[in-house]
Amino acid sequence: MTVSATPDAPLLAIEDLHVTFSTRRGLVEAVRGVSFSVAAGETLGVVGESGSGKSVTAFAVTRLLDASGRVSQGRIRFAGEDITAASSKQLRRLHGAAISMIFQNPRGALNPIRTVGQQIADAIMAHESISAGEGRARALELLKAVLIRDPEKRLDAYPHELSGGMCQRVMIAMAIACAPKLLIADEPTTGLDVTTQKTVMDLLARITAERGMAMILITHDLGLASRYCQRVCVMEQGKVVEEAQPLSLFSAPQHPYTKRLVAASPTATSTIADLAPEALSPSTVSLSPHPEEAAPAAVSKDGSVVSQPPGASFETKPAASPQDEGSAKKPAPGTPLLLEVQNLVKRYDRGVVAVNDVSFTIRAGESLGLVGESGSGKSTISRLVCRLIDASEGEILFDGQAIGTLPARDFHRSPLRKDIQIALTARVSECAERAGLPSGLLERFPHQLSGGQKARVGIARAIACRPRLLILDEPTAALDVSVQAVILQLLDRLRREDDLALLFVSHDLNVVRMMCERTVVMQNGAIVEQGESLALFAAPQTDYARTLLEAVLHLGGPTVR
C-alpha cells in the first residue's frame, strides 16, 4: 500500500463518516456524517466536549474501534487510497509506519512489565527487520529526540518509574519510531501541569514540523487548539458544527455550541460570573447521565431554563446572592484564622522530602489556592492537613486546636474531623440534591457517571457534614470547559451559602485566580511565593511563578508551527 499523497489531494480525507455501536438498547450512532481533511504537514485540531465523537472518529481512522463499533457509512481516504474496508494485513502496514496514535493515558497505554526501551524497539521491529541490538540503539536515539532526561538510564526503566510527562515522551517516541506521515494525538496533555503540557506540545510541534508530519490534535482545551493548530473542527453530538482557522473561530465563533465553549473557557481576566453567561448561571445545573448531552441549557436572568438540548436533564435551583458576584469573596476584616500550617515537613524513606518547611494560614470563609508543577508537594499538603498521613515535623492548628500531633486514626474519630473534608471524585453521599445531582443517580456505580457527575458526587460527599474547611485536590482536572464552569459556579455558590473556607489545589492557574483570594506557589516541596491572587498573577516576583504563568494558554494567542 502506498502512503504518499499527491500534491492536489489531502493526506487524509474523511467523507460523510457514520460510526454506530451495538448496545443493549439498540444501535447508537456516535459519529453522524463527519467530513474533514488534513493536508500533509498540517496540524488540525478537533475540539468538543466528552461524548462529541472526537475520539471515536480517530479510532475509526485507525480501525481501533471497540468490537461493538463499526463504520456504517462514509469513506476514509489516506494518501489517495480508500482504507475504509482495509484488510488486517493492510492495517498492520499502516499502523506505526504511516499512521500513529498517541493516547490520552500514557501510563495505561504502556506495558507495565516491559522496559520503555523494549517497547520502543518493539514498535520499530514490528515494521523493520532489525536485530534486538539495533532496536535498542534506535530506541535510545528516539529517547534523545524527545528530550527525555538521562536517556541511557530511562531506556531500562519501567513505566511506573517515570512521571506522567516522561511517559508521554515515551509514547511520542514510540509514535514517531517509524516516521509516520500522520500523527493522531488524543488528549495528549490531559492531567499534566501547565509547564509539562507546554513542554510536551512544543515537542510535538517541533517534531512534526521537522519531519513534515501531519497531526490531528484531539482536545477539549481550546487554548491548546488555538496555539498549536492551523485549523480547528468543532464537534458536537457526533457532528462537525464549525470549522475555521483558530484566530477567526475563537474570536468570532458562528455556531451557538462554539460560542458556549468559548464563553466557558477561563481567560486571564475572566471571573466566575463571566463563564458562559448566556448558558450558565450561579444556579445549579444538573448534568444529563449522558456526556454527549452535556451542553449547558440557556438560562434567563430570573434563573429559569428557557431552552436545553434534546434529551438533556436539567434542574435549576436558586443561587445565593453574592456580595460581589464574579470575584473571589474576601473575608471581612478581623475574621479569625481557621487553619494555621506552621513549618510543615514531610519526609519519606530514603531521605525524600516531599514538603519542606511550609507555612500558611486560611481565615474562615477564605479561599487559598495551592499551585505548582507535579511533584511540588501540593497534594501531599492536602493529605497532611486532612490527616490522611502524618507530618514529620511542624504543626497544624484548626480553629486554634493542634491537630498535627494527633495520630491520624485518633483524629478521624474526633469531632474536628467533620469540620474538614476533602473532595475526592469517587465518593457517594446523601447531599446529592445540594450538589445538583438527580436522585436517580444515587443508585448508579461510579463507572456509570460522567466526569462532571463524579465531581458533583465528590463535592456532595464532602459537604455532607457541613464542614468549615473544604480541601479540593484538582476538582476540575480533565473536565470539559463547560462542565468545569458548572462545577466552579457550584463551588462558589456553596461557599457563599455556607461560608466555607477552601484549600484549592490545582495546576490550572486561571481557575485558581478566579476562585481564590490568595495563592501559594510551590516548587520542590517548598513555598517560593505567596500573596493576593490578583497581585501575584499580575506581577509575579519569582522566576518560577513567571514560568508557570507564561505556560498558561489563552484563546487568540499566536499559533506555533
GROMACS .gro file of C-alpha atoms in nm, residues 165-556:
model
  392
  165GLY     CA    1   0.533   1.380   3.143
  166MET     CA    2   0.810   1.126   3.085
  167CYS     CA    3   0.557   0.853   2.999
  168GLN     CA    4   0.406   1.087   2.742
  169ARG     CA    5   0.751   1.145   2.590
  170VAL     CA    6   0.797   0.768   2.565
  171MET     CA    7   0.461   0.744   2.383
  172ILE     CA    8   0.574   1.016   2.142
  173ALA     CA    9   0.900   0.828   2.080
  174MET     CA   10   0.704   0.511   2.000
  175ALA     CA   11   0.463   0.703   1.776
  176ILE     CA   12   0.738   0.859   1.562
  177ALA     CA   13   0.962   0.549   1.560
  178CYS     CA   14   0.879   0.452   1.202
  179ALA     CA   15   0.845   0.806   1.062
  180PRO     CA   16   0.466   0.807   1.005
  181LYS     CA   17   0.300   1.060   0.778
  182LEU     CA   18   0.010   1.125   1.018
  183LEU     CA   19   0.017   1.151   1.396
  184ILE     CA   20  -0.313   1.141   1.588
  185ALA     CA   21  -0.276   1.282   1.940
  186ASP     CA   22  -0.581   1.205   2.155
  187GLU     CA   23  -0.583   1.441   2.456
  188PRO     CA   24  -0.202   1.412   2.486
  189THR     CA   25  -0.169   1.652   2.782
  190THR     CA   26  -0.473   1.565   2.996
  191GLY     CA   27  -0.377   1.571   3.363
  192LEU     CA   28  -0.034   1.728   3.306
  193ASP     CA   29   0.065   2.051   3.480
  194VAL     CA   30   0.094   2.367   3.269
  195THR     CA   31   0.472   2.364   3.223
  196THR     CA   32   0.481   1.992   3.137
  197GLN     CA   33   0.188   2.045   2.899
  198LYS     CA   34   0.374   2.325   2.721
  199THR     CA   35   0.692   2.117   2.702
  200VAL     CA   36   0.509   1.818   2.552
  201MET     CA   37   0.316   2.027   2.300
  202ASP     CA   38   0.623   2.229   2.197
  203LEU     CA   39   0.800   1.896   2.145
  204LEU     CA   40   0.517   1.762   1.927
  205ALA     CA   41   0.508   2.085   1.725
  206ARG     CA   42   0.885   2.075   1.670
  207ILE     CA   43   0.898   1.706   1.574
  208THR     CA   44   0.603   1.723   1.333
  209ALA     CA   45   0.745   2.036   1.169
  210GLU     CA   46   1.097   1.892   1.135
  211ARG     CA   47   0.972   1.562   0.994
  212GLY     CA   48   0.694   1.703   0.777
  213MET     CA   49   0.428   1.506   0.962
  214ALA     CA   50   0.060   1.595   0.971
  215MET     CA   51  -0.111   1.587   1.310
  216ILE     CA   52  -0.468   1.565   1.433
  217LEU     CA   53  -0.484   1.712   1.784
  218ILE     CA   54  -0.793   1.593   1.971
  219THR     CA   55  -0.855   1.806   2.278
  220HIS     CA   56  -1.115   1.974   2.497
  221ASP     CA   57  -0.864   2.251   2.575
  222LEU     CA   58  -0.946   2.539   2.340
  223GLY     CA   59  -0.626   2.724   2.439
  224LEU     CA   60  -0.423   2.424   2.322
  225ALA     CA   61  -0.603   2.413   1.988
  226SER     CA   62  -0.567   2.789   1.946
  227ARG     CA   63  -0.190   2.780   1.993
  228TYR     CA   64  -0.088   2.463   1.809
  229CYS     CA   65  -0.333   2.414   1.520
  230GLN     CA   66  -0.367   2.574   1.177
  231ARG     CA   67  -0.734   2.475   1.152
  232VAL     CA   68  -0.988   2.364   1.410
  233CYS     CA   69  -1.303   2.150   1.375
  234VAL     CA   70  -1.566   2.178   1.647
  235MET     CA   71  -1.769   1.862   1.713
  236GLU     CA   72  -2.099   1.834   1.895
  237GLN     CA   73  -2.302   1.514   1.936
  238GLY     CA   74  -2.120   1.332   1.658
  239LYS     CA   75  -2.123   1.614   1.403
  240VAL     CA   76  -1.879   1.882   1.288
  241VAL     CA   77  -2.068   2.206   1.357
  242GLU     CA   78  -1.797   2.458   1.269
  243GLU     CA   79  -1.452   2.465   1.108
  244ALA     CA   80  -1.212   2.758   1.066
  245GLN     CA   81  -0.867   2.890   1.147
  246PRO     CA   82  -0.828   2.930   1.525
  247LEU     CA   83  -0.799   3.309   1.532
  248SER     CA   84  -1.128   3.364   1.349
  249LEU     CA   85  -1.301   3.066   1.511
  250PHE     CA   86  -1.234   3.169   1.870
  251SER     CA   87  -1.257   3.546   1.823
  252ALA     CA   88  -1.585   3.533   1.629
  253PRO     CA   89  -1.749   3.189   1.664
  254GLN     CA   90  -2.056   3.141   1.446
  255HIS     CA   91  -2.225   2.831   1.587
  256PRO     CA   92  -2.410   2.852   1.923
  257TYR     CA   93  -2.221   2.549   2.055
  258THR     CA   94  -1.882   2.703   1.973
  259LYS     CA   95  -1.996   3.025   2.139
  260ARG     CA   96  -2.081   2.830   2.455
  261LEU     CA   97  -1.742   2.657   2.459
  262VAL     CA   98  -1.557   2.986   2.415
  263ALA     CA   99  -1.769   3.156   2.683
  264ALA     CA  100  -1.699   2.873   2.929
  265SER     CA  101  -1.320   2.887   2.880
  266PRO     CA  102  -1.139   3.076   3.159
  267THR     CA  103  -0.915   3.361   3.048
  268ALA     CA  104  -0.652   3.572   3.221
  269THR     CA  105  -0.920   3.825   3.322
  270SER     CA  106  -1.246   3.627   3.348
  271THR     CA  107  -1.444   3.587   3.670
  272ILE     CA  108  -1.677   3.310   3.784
  273ALA     CA  109  -1.975   3.518   3.667
  274ASP     CA  110  -1.816   3.554   3.321
  275LEU     CA  111  -1.817   3.181   3.250
  276ALA     CA  112  -2.076   3.118   2.978
  277PRO     CA  113  -2.308   3.399   3.095
  278GLU     CA  114  -2.567   3.319   2.829
  279ALA     CA  115  -2.563   2.948   2.905
  280LEU     CA  116  -2.487   2.917   3.274
  281SER     CA  117  -2.590   3.096   3.588
  282PRO     CA  118  -2.488   3.057   3.952
  283SER     CA  119  -2.792   2.829   3.969
  284THR     CA  120  -2.728   2.460   3.997
  285VAL     CA  121  -2.746   2.285   3.660
  286SER     CA  122  -2.778   1.908   3.681
  287LEU     CA  123  -2.590   1.722   3.414
  288SER     CA  124  -2.750   1.458   3.199
  289PRO     CA  125  -2.634   1.100   3.257
  290HIS     CA  126  -2.505   1.105   2.901
  291PRO     CA  127  -2.189   1.310   2.833
  292GLU     CA  128  -2.294   1.373   2.477
  293GLU     CA  129  -2.596   1.560   2.611
  294ALA     CA  130  -2.392   1.776   2.847
  295ALA     CA  131  -2.424   2.106   2.659
  296PRO     CA  132  -2.550   2.367   2.906
  297ALA     CA  133  -2.902   2.498   2.898
  298ALA     CA  134  -2.984   2.859   2.820
  299VAL     CA  135  -3.095   3.029   3.141
  300SER     CA  136  -3.292   3.350   3.168
  301LYS     CA  137  -3.195   3.622   3.415
  302ASP     CA  138  -3.462   3.509   3.660
  303GLY     CA  139  -3.295   3.168   3.674
  304SER     CA  140  -3.546   2.965   3.471
  305VAL     CA  141  -3.441   2.728   3.194
  306VAL     CA  142  -3.557   2.864   2.859
  307SER     CA  143  -3.403   2.606   2.630
  308GLN     CA  144  -3.199   2.290   2.650
  309PRO     CA  145  -3.062   2.025   2.415
  310PRO     CA  146  -3.294   1.738   2.322
  311GLY     CA  147  -3.294   1.466   2.585
  312ALA     CA  148  -3.085   1.661   2.836
  313SER     CA  149  -3.185   1.670   3.201
  314PHE     CA  150  -3.152   1.995   3.393
  315GLU     CA  151  -3.268   2.126   3.728
  316THR     CA  152  -3.250   2.490   3.830
  317LYS     CA  153  -3.210   2.590   4.193
  318PRO     CA  154  -3.195   2.943   4.331
  319ALA     CA  155  -2.847   3.085   4.369
  320ALA     CA  156  -2.705   3.258   4.670
  321SER     CA  157  -2.686   3.635   4.645
  322PRO     CA  158  -2.312   3.709   4.635
  323GLN     CA  159  -2.179   4.028   4.787
  324ASP     CA  160  -1.955   4.081   4.489
  325GLU     CA  161  -2.068   3.839   4.222
  326GLY     CA  162  -1.797   3.701   3.998
  327SER     CA  163  -1.496   3.774   4.216
  328ALA     CA  164  -1.342   3.569   4.494
  329LYS     CA  165  -1.508   3.669   4.822
  330LYS     CA  166  -1.264   3.825   5.068
  331PRO     CA  167  -1.320   3.755   5.439
  332ALA     CA  168  -1.424   4.056   5.644
  333PRO     CA  169  -1.152   4.242   5.837
  334GLY     CA  170  -1.081   4.075   6.168
  335THR     CA  171  -1.208   3.733   6.056
  336PRO     CA  172  -1.036   3.474   6.278
  337LEU     CA  173  -0.788   3.221   6.145
  338LEU     CA  174  -0.944   2.882   6.074
  339LEU     CA  175  -0.634   2.689   5.963
  340GLU     CA  176  -0.271   2.754   6.054
  341VAL     CA  177   0.008   2.546   5.899
  342GLN     CA  178   0.341   2.609   6.068
  343ASN     CA  179   0.681   2.486   5.941
  344LEU     CA  180   0.531   2.166   5.800
  345VAL     CA  181   0.775   1.894   5.685
  346LYS     CA  182   0.705   1.552   5.532
  347ARG     CA  183   0.990   1.308   5.477
  348TYR     CA  184   0.960   0.966   5.320
  349ASP     CA  185   1.202   0.674   5.323
  350ARG     CA  186   1.542   0.717   5.160
  351GLY     CA  187   1.552   1.085   5.251
  352VAL     CA  188   1.286   1.209   5.006
  353VAL     CA  189   1.149   1.542   5.134
  354ALA     CA  190   0.803   1.595   4.982
  355VAL     CA  191   0.716   1.904   5.191
  356ASN     CA  192   0.987   2.129   5.331
  357ASP     CA  193   0.913   2.395   5.597
  358VAL     CA  194   0.575   2.510   5.462
  359SER     CA  195   0.369   2.771   5.649
  360PHE     CA  196   0.040   2.939   5.554
  361THR     CA  197  -0.296   3.037   5.702
  362ILE     CA  198  -0.661   3.034   5.592
  363ARG     CA  199  -0.928   3.253   5.752
  364ALA     CA  200  -1.288   3.143   5.797
  365GLY     CA  201  -1.467   3.173   5.463
  366GLU     CA  202  -1.144   3.239   5.271
  367SER     CA  203  -1.020   3.051   4.963
  368LEU     CA  204  -0.649   2.976   4.928
  369GLY     CA  205  -0.502   2.838   4.606
  370LEU     CA  206  -0.209   2.597   4.610
  371VAL     CA  207  -0.032   2.579   4.272
  372GLY     CA  208   0.283   2.427   4.127
  373GLU     CA  209   0.408   2.155   3.896
  374SER     CA  210   0.354   1.784   3.953
  375GLY     CA  211   0.575   1.673   4.240
  376SER     CA  212   0.581   2.017   4.403
  377GLY     CA  213   0.411   1.886   4.719
  378LYS     CA  214   0.059   2.030   4.670
  379SER     CA  215  -0.134   1.706   4.714
  380THR     CA  216   0.091   1.593   4.999
  381ILE     CA  217  -0.004   1.910   5.188
  382SER     CA  218  -0.375   1.844   5.132
  383ARG     CA  219  -0.330   1.492   5.271
  384LEU     CA  220  -0.136   1.624   5.570
  385VAL     CA  221  -0.399   1.887   5.653
  386CYS     CA  222  -0.674   1.627   5.622
  387ARG     CA  223  -0.467   1.397   5.846
  388LEU     CA  224  -0.460   1.115   5.595
  389ILE     CA  225  -0.085   1.098   5.657
  390ASP     CA  226   0.135   1.210   5.946
  391ALA     CA  227   0.377   1.502   5.928
  392SER     CA  228   0.746   1.454   6.008
  393GLU     CA  229   0.776   1.800   6.164
  394GLY     CA  230   0.569   2.114   6.208
  395GLU     CA  231   0.226   2.194   6.339
  396ILE     CA  232  -0.128   2.214   6.205
  397LEU     CA  233  -0.382   2.420   6.401
  398PHE     CA  234  -0.752   2.408   6.318
  399ASP     CA  235  -0.970   2.667   6.492
  400GLY     CA  236  -0.691   2.716   6.744
  401GLN     CA  237  -0.658   2.346   6.830
  402ALA     CA  238  -0.346   2.146   6.744
  403ILE     CA  239  -0.438   1.854   6.519
  404GLY     CA  240  -0.097   1.779   6.370
  405THR     CA  241   0.021   1.579   6.671
  406LEU     CA  242  -0.291   1.364   6.691
  407PRO     CA  243  -0.234   1.021   6.533
  408ALA     CA  244  -0.433   1.001   6.210
  409ARG     CA  245  -0.653   0.722   6.349
  410ASP     CA  246  -0.746   0.926   6.657
  411PHE     CA  247  -0.812   1.239   6.452
  412HIS     CA  248  -1.064   1.064   6.232
  413ARG     CA  249  -1.261   0.969   6.545
  414SER     CA  250  -1.257   1.323   6.683
  415PRO     CA  251  -1.540   1.581   6.645
  416LEU     CA  252  -1.300   1.803   6.449
  417ARG     CA  253  -1.298   1.555   6.160
  418LYS     CA  254  -1.639   1.664   6.035
  419ASP     CA  255  -1.517   2.023   6.005
  420ILE     CA  256  -1.250   1.931   5.748
  421GLN     CA  257  -1.343   1.745   5.432
  422ILE     CA  258  -1.152   1.654   5.119
  423ALA     CA  259  -1.330   1.629   4.783
  424LEU     CA  260  -1.244   1.306   4.602
  425THR     CA  261  -1.407   1.204   4.275
  426ALA     CA  262  -1.538   0.860   4.367
  427ARG     CA  263  -1.744   0.930   4.685
  428VAL     CA  264  -2.123   0.896   4.702
  429SER     CA  265  -2.335   1.091   4.952
  430GLU     CA  266  -2.680   1.189   5.062
  431CYS     CA  267  -2.608   1.554   4.975
  432ALA     CA  268  -2.667   1.495   4.605
  433GLU     CA  269  -2.952   1.744   4.581
  434ARG     CA  270  -2.742   2.038   4.704
  435ALA     CA  271  -2.476   1.943   4.453
  436GLY     CA  272  -2.733   1.931   4.172
  437LEU     CA  273  -2.739   1.554   4.120
  438PRO     CA  274  -3.073   1.397   4.021
  439SER     CA  275  -3.188   1.142   4.280
  440GLY     CA  276  -3.186   0.868   4.017
  441LEU     CA  277  -2.807   0.881   4.001
  442LEU     CA  278  -2.774   0.763   4.363
  443GLU     CA  279  -2.834   0.403   4.255
  444ARG     CA  280  -2.556   0.413   3.996
  445PHE     CA  281  -2.199   0.294   4.029
  446PRO     CA  282  -1.914   0.543   3.974
  447HIS     CA  283  -1.822   0.397   3.633
  448GLN     CA  284  -2.175   0.478   3.512
  449LEU     CA  285  -2.131   0.851   3.576
  450SER     CA  286  -1.980   1.120   3.356
  451GLY     CA  287  -1.678   1.317   3.475
  452GLY     CA  288  -1.892   1.612   3.578
  453GLN     CA  289  -2.131   1.389   3.773
  454LYS     CA  290  -1.838   1.226   3.956
  455ALA     CA  291  -1.708   1.569   4.051
  456ARG     CA  292  -2.051   1.661   4.191
  457VAL     CA  293  -2.070   1.334   4.386
  458GLY     CA  294  -1.731   1.411   4.540
  459ILE     CA  295  -1.843   1.761   4.637
  460ALA     CA  296  -2.174   1.630   4.775
  461ARG     CA  297  -1.990   1.375   4.991
  462ALA     CA  298  -1.750   1.640   5.115
  463ILE     CA  299  -2.023   1.885   5.227
  464ALA     CA  300  -2.237   1.617   5.395
  465CYS     CA  301  -2.128   1.714   5.749
  466ARG     CA  302  -2.140   2.090   5.686
  467PRO     CA  303  -1.763   2.135   5.718
  468ARG     CA  304  -1.598   2.473   5.766
  469LEU     CA  305  -1.294   2.384   5.552
  470LEU     CA  306  -1.315   2.205   5.218
  471ILE     CA  307  -0.995   2.072   5.062
  472LEU     CA  308  -1.024   2.039   4.684
  473ASP     CA  309  -0.748   1.843   4.513
  474GLU     CA  310  -0.770   1.907   4.135
  475PRO     CA  311  -1.154   1.913   4.142
  476THR     CA  312  -1.188   2.005   3.773
  477ALA     CA  313  -0.891   1.820   3.623
  478ALA     CA  314  -0.973   1.665   3.282
  479LEU     CA  315  -1.328   1.807   3.276
  480ASP     CA  316  -1.469   1.976   2.967
  481VAL     CA  317  -1.470   2.355   2.987
  482SER     CA  318  -1.849   2.383   3.013
  483VAL     CA  319  -1.868   2.113   3.281
  484GLN     CA  320  -1.578   2.282   3.462
  485ALA     CA  321  -1.769   2.611   3.454
  486VAL     CA  322  -2.074   2.446   3.613
  487ILE     CA  323  -1.860   2.285   3.887
  488LEU     CA  324  -1.681   2.612   3.965
  489GLN     CA  325  -2.008   2.801   3.989
  490LEU     CA  326  -2.146   2.527   4.214
  491LEU     CA  327  -1.845   2.555   4.445
  492ASP     CA  328  -1.872   2.932   4.450
  493ARG     CA  329  -2.243   2.913   4.539
  494LEU     CA  330  -2.188   2.658   4.817
  495ARG     CA  331  -1.904   2.864   4.956
  496ARG     CA  332  -2.115   3.179   4.977
  497GLU     CA  333  -2.415   2.995   5.123
  498ASP     CA  334  -2.217   2.806   5.391
  499ASP     CA  335  -1.928   3.048   5.449
  500LEU     CA  336  -1.690   2.765   5.354
  501ALA     CA  337  -1.315   2.807   5.359
  502LEU     CA  338  -1.139   2.638   5.066
  503LEU     CA  339  -0.790   2.497   5.019
  504PHE     CA  340  -0.789   2.475   4.639
  505VAL     CA  341  -0.512   2.254   4.496
  506SER     CA  342  -0.481   2.286   4.118
  507HIS     CA  343  -0.242   2.317   3.827
  508ASP     CA  344  -0.498   2.529   3.638
  509LEU     CA  345  -0.383   2.881   3.719
  510ASN     CA  346  -0.680   3.054   3.552
  511VAL     CA  347  -0.918   2.860   3.777
  512VAL     CA  348  -0.716   2.941   4.090
  513ARG     CA  349  -0.711   3.312   4.003
  514MET     CA  350  -1.092   3.313   3.974
  515MET     CA  351  -1.165   3.104   4.282
  516CYS     CA  352  -0.905   3.217   4.536
  517GLU     CA  353  -0.826   3.546   4.713
  518ARG     CA  354  -0.473   3.432   4.792
  519THR     CA  355  -0.235   3.193   4.616
  520VAL     CA  356   0.064   2.990   4.737
  521VAL     CA  357   0.318   2.884   4.471
  522MET     CA  358   0.513   2.565   4.547
  523GLN     CA  359   0.826   2.415   4.393
  524ASN     CA  360   1.009   2.102   4.508
  525GLY     CA  361   0.815   2.086   4.833
  526ALA     CA  362   0.875   2.447   4.939
  527ILE     CA  363   0.683   2.774   4.907
  528VAL     CA  364   0.857   3.009   4.663
  529GLU     CA  365   0.594   3.284   4.656
  530GLN     CA  366   0.258   3.370   4.808
  531GLY     CA  367   0.026   3.667   4.812
  532GLU     CA  368  -0.308   3.806   4.697
  533SER     CA  369  -0.405   3.630   4.374
  534LEU     CA  370  -0.470   3.939   4.162
  535ALA     CA  371  -0.135   4.094   4.254
  536LEU     CA  372   0.061   3.770   4.221
  537PHE     CA  373  -0.086   3.686   3.881
  538ALA     CA  374  -0.037   4.041   3.754
  539ALA     CA  375   0.323   4.079   3.872
  540PRO     CA  376   0.487   3.756   3.993
  541GLN     CA  377   0.808   3.816   4.188
  542THR     CA  378   0.991   3.487   4.126
  543ASP     CA  379   1.119   3.332   3.804
  544TYR     CA  380   0.934   3.008   3.881
  545ALA     CA  381   0.596   3.181   3.921
  546ARG     CA  382   0.659   3.372   3.598
  547THR     CA  383   0.740   3.044   3.420
  548LEU     CA  384   0.413   2.889   3.540
  549LEU     CA  385   0.211   3.189   3.423
  550GLU     CA  386   0.386   3.206   3.085
  551ALA     CA  387   0.294   2.842   3.023
  552VAL     CA  388  -0.080   2.914   3.056
  553LEU     CA  389  -0.250   2.900   2.717
  554HIS     CA  390  -0.517   3.152   2.617
  555LEU     CA  391  -0.752   3.178   2.322
  556GLY     CA  392  -0.635   3.404   2.043
   0.00000   0.00000   0.00000
